[in-house]
PDB file of C-alpha atoms in Angstrom:
ATOM      1  CA  UNK A   1     -55.299 -15.691 -23.969  1.00 47.00           C
ATOM      2  CA  UNK A   2     -51.742 -15.288 -25.114  1.00 53.00           C
ATOM      3  CA  UNK A   3     -49.467 -18.053 -23.925  1.00 55.00           C
ATOM      4  CA  UNK A   4     -46.279 -17.024 -22.194  1.00 56.00           C
ATOM      5  CA  UNK A   5     -43.356 -18.186 -24.340  1.00 56.00           C
ATOM      6  CA  UNK A   6     -41.201 -20.777 -22.669  1.00 55.00           C
ATOM      7  CA  UNK A   7     -37.620 -19.716 -21.949  1.00 53.00           C
ATOM      8  CA  UNK A   8     -35.144 -21.067 -24.469  1.00 56.00           C
ATOM      9  CA  UNK A   9     -32.937 -23.705 -22.881  1.00 56.00           C
ATOM     10  CA  UNK A  10     -29.237 -23.470 -23.729  1.00 59.00           C
ATOM     11  CA  UNK A  11     -27.837 -26.220 -25.913  1.00 63.00           C
ATOM     12  CA  UNK A  12     -26.787 -29.120 -23.612  1.00 63.00           C
ATOM     13  CA  UNK A  13     -23.449 -29.475 -25.382  1.00 67.00           C
ATOM     14  CA  UNK A  14     -22.809 -25.740 -25.148  1.00 70.00           C
ATOM     15  CA  UNK A  15     -23.623 -25.810 -21.420  1.00 69.00           C
ATOM     16  CA  UNK A  16     -21.109 -28.572 -20.832  1.00 71.00           C
ATOM     17  CA  UNK A  17     -18.446 -27.115 -23.124  1.00 76.00           C
ATOM     18  CA  UNK A  18     -16.483 -25.290 -20.354  1.00 76.00           C
ATOM     19  CA  UNK A  19     -16.176 -28.385 -18.157  1.00 74.00           C
ATOM     20  CA  UNK A  20     -15.375 -30.514 -21.233  1.00 78.00           C
ATOM     21  CA  UNK A  21     -12.588 -28.099 -22.173  1.00 81.00           C
ATOM     22  CA  UNK A  22     -11.244 -28.251 -18.611  1.00 79.00           C
ATOM     23  CA  UNK A  23     -11.266 -32.047 -18.735  1.00 80.00           C
ATOM     24  CA  UNK A  24      -9.478 -32.197 -22.099  1.00 85.00           C
ATOM     25  CA  UNK A  25      -6.861 -29.633 -21.062  1.00 83.00           C
ATOM     26  CA  UNK A  26      -6.331 -31.483 -17.773  1.00 80.00           C
ATOM     27  CA  UNK A  27      -5.596 -34.736 -19.615  1.00 84.00           C
ATOM     28  CA  UNK A  28      -3.301 -33.061 -22.137  1.00 84.00           C
ATOM     29  CA  UNK A  29      -1.587 -31.073 -19.398  1.00 82.00           C
ATOM     30  CA  UNK A  30      -0.960 -34.188 -17.313  1.00 79.00           C
ATOM     31  CA  UNK A  31       0.878 -35.662 -20.298  1.00 79.00           C
ATOM     32  CA  UNK A  32       2.731 -32.683 -21.776  1.00 81.00           C
ATOM     33  CA  UNK A  33       3.477 -30.597 -18.663  1.00 79.00           C
ATOM     34  CA  UNK A  34       4.476 -33.356 -16.259  1.00 76.00           C
ATOM     35  CA  UNK A  35       8.173 -32.516 -16.687  1.00 77.00           C
ATOM     36  CA  UNK A  36       7.792 -28.737 -16.426  1.00 81.00           C
ATOM     37  CA  UNK A  37       5.773 -28.014 -13.291  1.00 81.00           C
ATOM     38  CA  UNK A  38       8.007 -30.101 -11.026  1.00 84.00           C
ATOM     39  CA  UNK A  39      10.344 -29.565  -8.105  1.00 85.00           C
ATOM     40  CA  UNK A  40      13.356 -30.364 -10.318  1.00 86.00           C
ATOM     41  CA  UNK A  41      12.287 -27.742 -12.870  1.00 88.00           C
ATOM     42  CA  UNK A  42      11.957 -25.170 -10.100  1.00 90.00           C
ATOM     43  CA  UNK A  43      15.400 -26.083  -8.760  1.00 88.00           C
ATOM     44  CA  UNK A  44      17.017 -25.831 -12.203  1.00 90.00           C
ATOM     45  CA  UNK A  45      15.483 -22.443 -12.991  1.00 91.00           C
ATOM     46  CA  UNK A  46      15.649 -20.876  -9.519  1.00 91.00           C
ATOM     47  CA  UNK A  47      18.405 -18.371 -10.305  1.00 93.00           C
ATOM     48  CA  UNK A  48      16.763 -17.042 -13.477  1.00 95.00           C
ATOM     49  CA  UNK A  49      13.396 -16.804 -11.680  1.00 95.00           C
ATOM     50  CA  UNK A  50      14.907 -14.832  -8.811  1.00 95.00           C
ATOM     51  CA  UNK A  51      16.744 -12.553 -11.235  1.00 96.00           C
ATOM     52  CA  UNK A  52      13.535 -11.859 -13.162  1.00 96.00           C
ATOM     53  CA  UNK A  53      11.665 -11.211  -9.916  1.00 96.00           C
ATOM     54  CA  UNK A  54      14.271  -8.703  -8.751  1.00 96.00           C
ATOM     55  CA  UNK A  55      14.143  -6.854 -12.079  1.00 97.00           C
ATOM     56  CA  UNK A  56      10.368  -7.038 -12.642  1.00 97.00           C
ATOM     57  CA  UNK A  57       8.650  -7.587  -9.300  1.00 97.00           C
ATOM     58  CA  UNK A  58       5.115  -6.452 -10.189  1.00 97.00           C
ATOM     59  CA  UNK A  59       5.214  -8.266 -13.522  1.00 97.00           C
ATOM     60  CA  UNK A  60       6.378 -11.413 -11.753  1.00 97.00           C
ATOM     61  CA  UNK A  61       3.501 -11.159  -9.262  1.00 98.00           C
ATOM     62  CA  UNK A  62       0.910 -10.784 -12.028  1.00 97.00           C
ATOM     63  CA  UNK A  63       2.459 -13.569 -14.123  1.00 97.00           C
ATOM     64  CA  UNK A  64       2.693 -15.887 -11.125  1.00 97.00           C
ATOM     65  CA  UNK A  65      -0.948 -15.376 -10.108  1.00 97.00           C
ATOM     66  CA  UNK A  66      -2.076 -15.826 -13.726  1.00 97.00           C
ATOM     67  CA  UNK A  67      -0.126 -19.072 -14.207  1.00 95.00           C
ATOM     68  CA  UNK A  68      -1.221 -20.468 -10.833  1.00 96.00           C
ATOM     69  CA  UNK A  69      -4.855 -19.605 -11.650  1.00 96.00           C
ATOM     70  CA  UNK A  70      -4.636 -21.471 -14.956  1.00 94.00           C
ATOM     71  CA  UNK A  71      -3.003 -24.476 -13.266  1.00 94.00           C
ATOM     72  CA  UNK A  72      -5.857 -24.738 -10.760  1.00 94.00           C
ATOM     73  CA  UNK A  73      -8.668 -23.857 -13.183  1.00 92.00           C
ATOM     74  CA  UNK A  74      -7.616 -26.560 -15.640  1.00 90.00           C
ATOM     75  CA  UNK A  75      -6.530 -29.064 -12.976  1.00 86.00           C
ATOM     76  CA  UNK A  76      -3.015 -29.165 -14.396  1.00 88.00           C
ATOM     77  CA  UNK A  77      -0.253 -30.962 -12.499  1.00 84.00           C
ATOM     78  CA  UNK A  78       1.884 -28.725 -10.326  1.00 87.00           C
ATOM     79  CA  UNK A  79      -0.444 -26.850  -7.963  1.00 89.00           C
ATOM     80  CA  UNK A  80       1.715 -27.869  -4.988  1.00 89.00           C
ATOM     81  CA  UNK A  81       4.873 -26.795  -6.819  1.00 91.00           C
ATOM     82  CA  UNK A  82       3.265 -23.435  -7.578  1.00 94.00           C
ATOM     83  CA  UNK A  83       2.478 -22.993  -3.890  1.00 94.00           C
ATOM     84  CA  UNK A  84       6.095 -23.747  -3.004  1.00 93.00           C
ATOM     85  CA  UNK A  85       7.241 -21.368  -5.728  1.00 94.00           C
ATOM     86  CA  UNK A  86       5.082 -18.638  -4.211  1.00 96.00           C
ATOM     87  CA  UNK A  87       6.989 -18.967  -0.964  1.00 94.00           C
ATOM     88  CA  UNK A  88      10.347 -19.274  -2.702  1.00 95.00           C
ATOM     89  CA  UNK A  89       9.813 -16.152  -4.816  1.00 96.00           C
ATOM     90  CA  UNK A  90       7.885 -13.918  -2.427  1.00 96.00           C
ATOM     91  CA  UNK A  91       8.563 -15.304   1.095  1.00 94.00           C
ATOM     92  CA  UNK A  92       5.811 -16.552   3.395  1.00 93.00           C
ATOM     93  CA  UNK A  93       4.224 -13.103   3.274  1.00 93.00           C
ATOM     94  CA  UNK A  94       3.038 -11.893   0.830  1.00 95.00           C
ATOM     95  CA  UNK A  95       3.631 -15.236  -0.902  1.00 96.00           C
ATOM     96  CA  UNK A  96       0.783 -17.040   0.825  1.00 96.00           C
ATOM     97  CA  UNK A  97      -1.584 -14.192  -0.098  1.00 97.00           C
ATOM     98  CA  UNK A  98      -0.662 -14.515  -3.795  1.00 98.00           C
ATOM     99  CA  UNK A  99      -1.149 -18.285  -3.524  1.00 97.00           C
ATOM    100  CA  UNK A 100      -4.568 -17.958  -1.911  1.00 97.00           C
ATOM    101  CA  UNK A 101      -5.753 -15.385  -4.472  1.00 97.00           C
ATOM    102  CA  UNK A 102      -4.634 -17.532  -7.417  1.00 97.00           C
ATOM    103  CA  UNK A 103      -6.029 -20.773  -5.994  1.00 96.00           C
ATOM    104  CA  UNK A 104      -9.365 -19.090  -5.250  1.00 97.00           C
ATOM    105  CA  UNK A 105      -9.601 -17.655  -8.763  1.00 97.00           C
ATOM    106  CA  UNK A 106      -8.803 -21.027 -10.309  1.00 96.00           C
ATOM    107  CA  UNK A 107     -11.232 -22.856  -8.027  1.00 95.00           C
ATOM    108  CA  UNK A 108     -13.954 -20.359  -8.935  1.00 96.00           C
ATOM    109  CA  UNK A 109     -13.349 -21.110 -12.619  1.00 93.00           C
ATOM    110  CA  UNK A 110     -13.941 -24.840 -12.079  1.00 91.00           C
ATOM    111  CA  UNK A 111     -16.942 -24.121  -9.864  1.00 92.00           C
ATOM    112  CA  UNK A 112     -18.637 -21.925 -12.470  1.00 91.00           C
ATOM    113  CA  UNK A 113     -17.914 -24.370 -15.302  1.00 88.00           C
ATOM    114  CA  UNK A 114     -19.312 -27.311 -13.331  1.00 85.00           C
ATOM    115  CA  UNK A 115     -22.364 -25.394 -12.133  1.00 85.00           C
ATOM    116  CA  UNK A 116     -23.137 -24.107 -15.609  1.00 83.00           C
ATOM    117  CA  UNK A 117     -22.835 -27.583 -17.109  1.00 73.00           C
ATOM    118  CA  UNK A 118     -24.287 -29.851 -14.453  1.00 72.00           C
ATOM    119  CA  UNK A 119     -25.055 -28.007 -11.214  1.00 60.00           C
ATOM    120  CA  UNK A 120     -28.670 -26.950 -11.681  1.00 62.00           C
ATOM    121  CA  UNK A 121     -29.730 -30.207 -13.282  1.00 62.00           C
ATOM    122  CA  UNK A 122     -28.023 -32.382 -10.674  1.00 61.00           C
ATOM    123  CA  UNK A 123     -29.183 -30.129  -7.834  1.00 61.00           C
ATOM    124  CA  UNK A 124     -32.782 -30.471  -9.002  1.00 61.00           C
ATOM    125  CA  UNK A 125     -32.444 -34.263  -9.120  1.00 61.00           C
ATOM    126  CA  UNK A 126     -31.029 -34.343  -5.596  1.00 59.00           C
ATOM    127  CA  UNK A 127     -33.797 -32.048  -4.353  1.00 59.00           C
ATOM    128  CA  UNK A 128     -36.419 -34.317  -5.869  1.00 59.00           C
ATOM    129  CA  UNK A 129     -34.881 -37.510  -4.531  1.00 60.00           C
ATOM    130  CA  UNK A 130     -35.987 -39.382  -1.428  1.00 62.00           C
ATOM    131  CA  UNK A 131     -34.451 -41.219   1.491  1.00 59.00           C
ATOM    132  CA  UNK A 132     -30.813 -40.904   2.520  1.00 52.00           C
ATOM    133  CA  UNK A 133     -29.730 -38.843  -0.506  1.00 52.00           C
ATOM    134  CA  UNK A 134     -32.378 -36.197   0.214  1.00 59.00           C
ATOM    135  CA  UNK A 135     -31.398 -36.081   3.900  1.00 59.00           C
ATOM    136  CA  UNK A 136     -27.740 -35.522   2.997  1.00 54.00           C
ATOM    137  CA  UNK A 137     -28.704 -32.775   0.552  1.00 63.00           C
ATOM    138  CA  UNK A 138     -30.912 -31.084   3.173  1.00 65.00           C
ATOM    139  CA  UNK A 139     -28.177 -31.385   5.802  1.00 63.00           C
ATOM    140  CA  UNK A 140     -25.658 -29.673   3.568  1.00 69.00           C
ATOM    141  CA  UNK A 141     -28.154 -26.971   2.618  1.00 73.00           C
ATOM    142  CA  UNK A 142     -28.825 -26.206   6.302  1.00 77.00           C
ATOM    143  CA  UNK A 143     -25.127 -26.033   7.205  1.00 82.00           C
ATOM    144  CA  UNK A 144     -23.510 -24.746   4.040  1.00 84.00           C
ATOM    145  CA  UNK A 145     -20.947 -22.469   5.670  1.00 87.00           C
ATOM    146  CA  UNK A 146     -19.767 -25.173   8.061  1.00 87.00           C
ATOM    147  CA  UNK A 147     -19.611 -27.839   5.357  1.00 85.00           C
ATOM    148  CA  UNK A 148     -17.763 -25.566   2.944  1.00 88.00           C
ATOM    149  CA  UNK A 149     -15.124 -24.707   5.534  1.00 89.00           C
ATOM    150  CA  UNK A 150     -14.793 -28.371   6.515  1.00 86.00           C
ATOM    151  CA  UNK A 151     -14.045 -29.611   2.997  1.00 85.00           C
ATOM    152  CA  UNK A 152     -11.402 -26.895   2.659  1.00 89.00           C
ATOM    153  CA  UNK A 153      -9.757 -27.482   6.021  1.00 87.00           C
ATOM    154  CA  UNK A 154      -9.642 -31.293   6.029  1.00 81.00           C
ATOM    155  CA  UNK A 155      -6.342 -32.235   4.278  1.00 73.00           C
ATOM    156  CA  UNK A 156      -7.790 -35.545   3.047  1.00 75.00           C
ATOM    157  CA  UNK A 157     -10.371 -33.862   0.763  1.00 79.00           C
ATOM    158  CA  UNK A 158      -8.869 -33.365  -2.746  1.00 84.00           C
ATOM    159  CA  UNK A 159      -8.937 -29.740  -3.863  1.00 85.00           C
ATOM    160  CA  UNK A 160     -10.602 -30.684  -7.163  1.00 83.00           C
ATOM    161  CA  UNK A 161     -13.505 -32.402  -5.404  1.00 83.00           C
ATOM    162  CA  UNK A 162     -13.880 -29.491  -3.002  1.00 86.00           C
ATOM    163  CA  UNK A 163     -14.475 -27.312  -6.077  1.00 88.00           C
ATOM    164  CA  UNK A 164     -16.994 -29.638  -7.734  1.00 84.00           C
ATOM    165  CA  UNK A 165     -19.179 -30.679  -4.786  1.00 82.00           C
ATOM    166  CA  UNK A 166     -20.463 -27.125  -4.016  1.00 85.00           C
ATOM    167  CA  UNK A 167     -21.242 -26.605  -7.721  1.00 84.00           C
ATOM    168  CA  UNK A 168     -23.433 -29.696  -7.790  1.00 81.00           C
ATOM    169  CA  UNK A 169     -25.224 -28.588  -4.607  1.00 79.00           C
ATOM    170  CA  UNK A 170     -26.046 -25.122  -5.970  1.00 78.00           C
ATOM    171  CA  UNK A 171     -23.977 -23.235  -3.412  1.00 86.00           C
ATOM    172  CA  UNK A 172     -24.113 -19.449  -4.084  1.00 89.00           C
ATOM    173  CA  UNK A 173     -21.019 -18.073  -5.813  1.00 92.00           C
ATOM    174  CA  UNK A 174     -20.308 -15.487  -3.097  1.00 94.00           C
ATOM    175  CA  UNK A 175     -20.433 -18.146  -0.381  1.00 93.00           C
ATOM    176  CA  UNK A 176     -18.144 -20.448  -2.384  1.00 94.00           C
ATOM    177  CA  UNK A 177     -15.546 -17.721  -2.986  1.00 96.00           C
ATOM    178  CA  UNK A 178     -15.436 -16.566   0.652  1.00 95.00           C
ATOM    179  CA  UNK A 179     -15.249 -20.078   2.111  1.00 93.00           C
ATOM    180  CA  UNK A 180     -12.558 -21.069  -0.395  1.00 94.00           C
ATOM    181  CA  UNK A 181     -10.419 -17.992   0.236  1.00 96.00           C
ATOM    182  CA  UNK A 182     -10.609 -18.279   4.030  1.00 94.00           C
ATOM    183  CA  UNK A 183     -10.625 -22.069   4.203  1.00 92.00           C
ATOM    184  CA  UNK A 184      -7.405 -22.635   2.257  1.00 94.00           C
ATOM    185  CA  UNK A 185      -5.378 -20.080   4.221  1.00 94.00           C
ATOM    186  CA  UNK A 186      -4.059 -22.503   6.914  1.00 92.00           C
ATOM    187  CA  UNK A 187      -2.750 -25.074   4.428  1.00 89.00           C
ATOM    188  CA  UNK A 188      -1.438 -22.381   2.115  1.00 93.00           C
ATOM    189  CA  UNK A 189       0.535 -20.734   4.915  1.00 93.00           C
ATOM    190  CA  UNK A 190       2.140 -24.078   5.780  1.00 91.00           C
ATOM    191  CA  UNK A 191       3.240 -24.927   2.247  1.00 91.00           C
ATOM    192  CA  UNK A 192       4.233 -21.343   1.436  1.00 94.00           C
ATOM    193  CA  UNK A 193       6.487 -21.324   4.489  1.00 93.00           C
ATOM    194  CA  UNK A 194       8.062 -24.557   3.232  1.00 90.00           C
ATOM    195  CA  UNK A 195       8.634 -22.840  -0.108  1.00 90.00           C
ATOM    196  CA  UNK A 196      10.208 -19.857   1.644  1.00 91.00           C
ATOM    197  CA  UNK A 197      12.899 -22.209   2.957  1.00 89.00           C
ATOM    198  CA  UNK A 198      13.677 -23.780  -0.409  1.00 89.00           C
ATOM    199  CA  UNK A 199      16.920 -21.813  -0.715  1.00 85.00           C
ATOM    200  CA  UNK A 200      18.500 -23.948   2.004  1.00 84.00           C
ATOM    201  CA  UNK A 201      16.899 -27.104   0.585  1.00 83.00           C
ATOM    202  CA  UNK A 202      18.366 -26.390  -2.853  1.00 81.00           C
ATOM    203  CA  UNK A 203      21.780 -25.663  -1.350  1.00 78.00           C
ATOM    204  CA  UNK A 204      21.728 -29.016   0.451  1.00 76.00           C
ATOM    205  CA  UNK A 205      20.564 -30.873  -2.658  1.00 77.00           C
ATOM    206  CA  UNK A 206      17.486 -32.173  -0.836  1.00 76.00           C
ATOM    207  CA  UNK A 207      13.739 -32.168  -1.450  1.00 74.00           C
ATOM    208  CA  UNK A 208      11.169 -30.393   0.756  1.00 78.00           C
ATOM    209  CA  UNK A 209       9.094 -32.292   3.285  1.00 72.00           C
ATOM    210  CA  UNK A 210       5.596 -32.015   1.787  1.00 69.00           C
ATOM    211  CA  UNK A 211       4.193 -34.261   4.503  1.00 73.00           C
ATOM    212  CA  UNK A 212       4.775 -31.535   7.069  1.00 70.00           C
ATOM    213  CA  UNK A 213       1.059 -30.721   7.133  1.00 71.00           C
ATOM    214  CA  UNK A 214       0.438 -34.125   8.757  1.00 73.00           C
ATOM    215  CA  UNK A 215       2.938 -33.537  11.568  1.00 78.00           C
ATOM    216  CA  UNK A 216       1.253 -33.075  14.992  1.00 78.00           C
ATOM    217  CA  UNK A 217       2.238 -29.437  15.547  1.00 74.00           C
ATOM    218  CA  UNK A 218       0.677 -28.523  12.178  1.00 73.00           C
ATOM    219  CA  UNK A 219      -2.166 -31.024  11.916  1.00 74.00           C
ATOM    220  CA  UNK A 220      -3.613 -30.538  15.406  1.00 78.00           C
ATOM    221  CA  UNK A 221      -4.343 -26.798  14.993  1.00 82.00           C
ATOM    222  CA  UNK A 222      -5.944 -27.494  11.590  1.00 77.00           C
ATOM    223  CA  UNK A 223      -8.077 -30.244  13.132  1.00 77.00           C
ATOM    224  CA  UNK A 224      -9.029 -27.743  15.819  1.00 83.00           C
ATOM    225  CA  UNK A 225     -10.287 -25.426  13.089  1.00 81.00           C
ATOM    226  CA  UNK A 226     -12.214 -28.371  11.620  1.00 80.00           C
ATOM    227  CA  UNK A 227     -13.913 -28.910  14.977  1.00 81.00           C
ATOM    228  CA  UNK A 228     -14.863 -25.232  15.146  1.00 79.00           C
ATOM    229  CA  UNK A 229     -16.277 -25.418  11.623  1.00 77.00           C
ATOM    230  CA  UNK A 230     -18.284 -28.529  12.530  1.00 76.00           C
ATOM    231  CA  UNK A 231     -19.533 -27.108  15.844  1.00 76.00           C
ATOM    232  CA  UNK A 232     -22.682 -25.451  14.414  1.00 77.00           C
ATOM    233  CA  UNK A 233     -23.629 -28.770  12.789  1.00 70.00           C
ATOM    234  CA  UNK A 234     -23.156 -30.657  16.066  1.00 72.00           C
ATOM    235  CA  UNK A 235     -25.120 -28.080  18.068  1.00 72.00           C
ATOM    236  CA  UNK A 236     -27.980 -28.165  15.577  1.00 68.00           C
ATOM    237  CA  UNK A 237     -27.997 -31.986  15.657  1.00 63.00           C
ATOM    238  CA  UNK A 238     -28.106 -32.048  19.458  1.00 65.00           C
ATOM    239  CA  UNK A 239     -30.871 -29.465  19.595  1.00 63.00           C
ATOM    240  CA  UNK A 240     -32.831 -31.437  17.031  1.00 58.00           C
ATOM    241  CA  UNK A 241     -32.617 -34.640  19.073  1.00 54.00           C
ATOM    242  CA  UNK A 242     -33.637 -32.887  22.293  1.00 49.00           C
ATOM    243  CA  UNK A 243     -36.377 -30.920  20.600  1.00 46.00           C
ATOM    244  CA  UNK A 244     -34.804 -27.601  21.587  1.00 40.00           C
TER     245      UNK A 244
END
């Protein structure tokens, strides 16, 4: 009998190359770009940015989305500043839409790099584990949509981790993209609206209140969305305990 040839495994270093590149660029970016993607830089260049936007609107939109995507994909400093800039340049709408598109594209880049380099291997280890780790893995697998929305909606979960965790748990790409796009809308709208008011902030020589998302009138509705996202998990847990 003819033996079926085993599939050729990709070189381990080659598999991890994308995430290694992201890590190296992130470190270099944190050092070399720390003075460029800042609130002060935005304030100093606001007039030239507005002038360029007025003369080349479509080009500005494309350039903005491309730069924001790169910032997120390579975990460069300045994602919050880019979100504010989206509001400053394009108003709350369509600014928040440009922000969400760019952040989703960048997040997808990290997700694919992490999954290609580590996701399948780590996912297999988790699947083959026992005890608490296996229960956590199974719980996430059974409630992927709810968990994905939760890690996007909860302000305390770092955006970078929210991109990596699904990759390690073998979440389907389509599910990751949809949950990221929808899940980051509430926070993006808040910060984009802050950016839309930067004209007055600049005129007063002040800095924007980035802690606004933790104020009750903003935080409570977001927490309400978190509860809705967690509701299927709670219902399933209750049914499981009652044997329903």
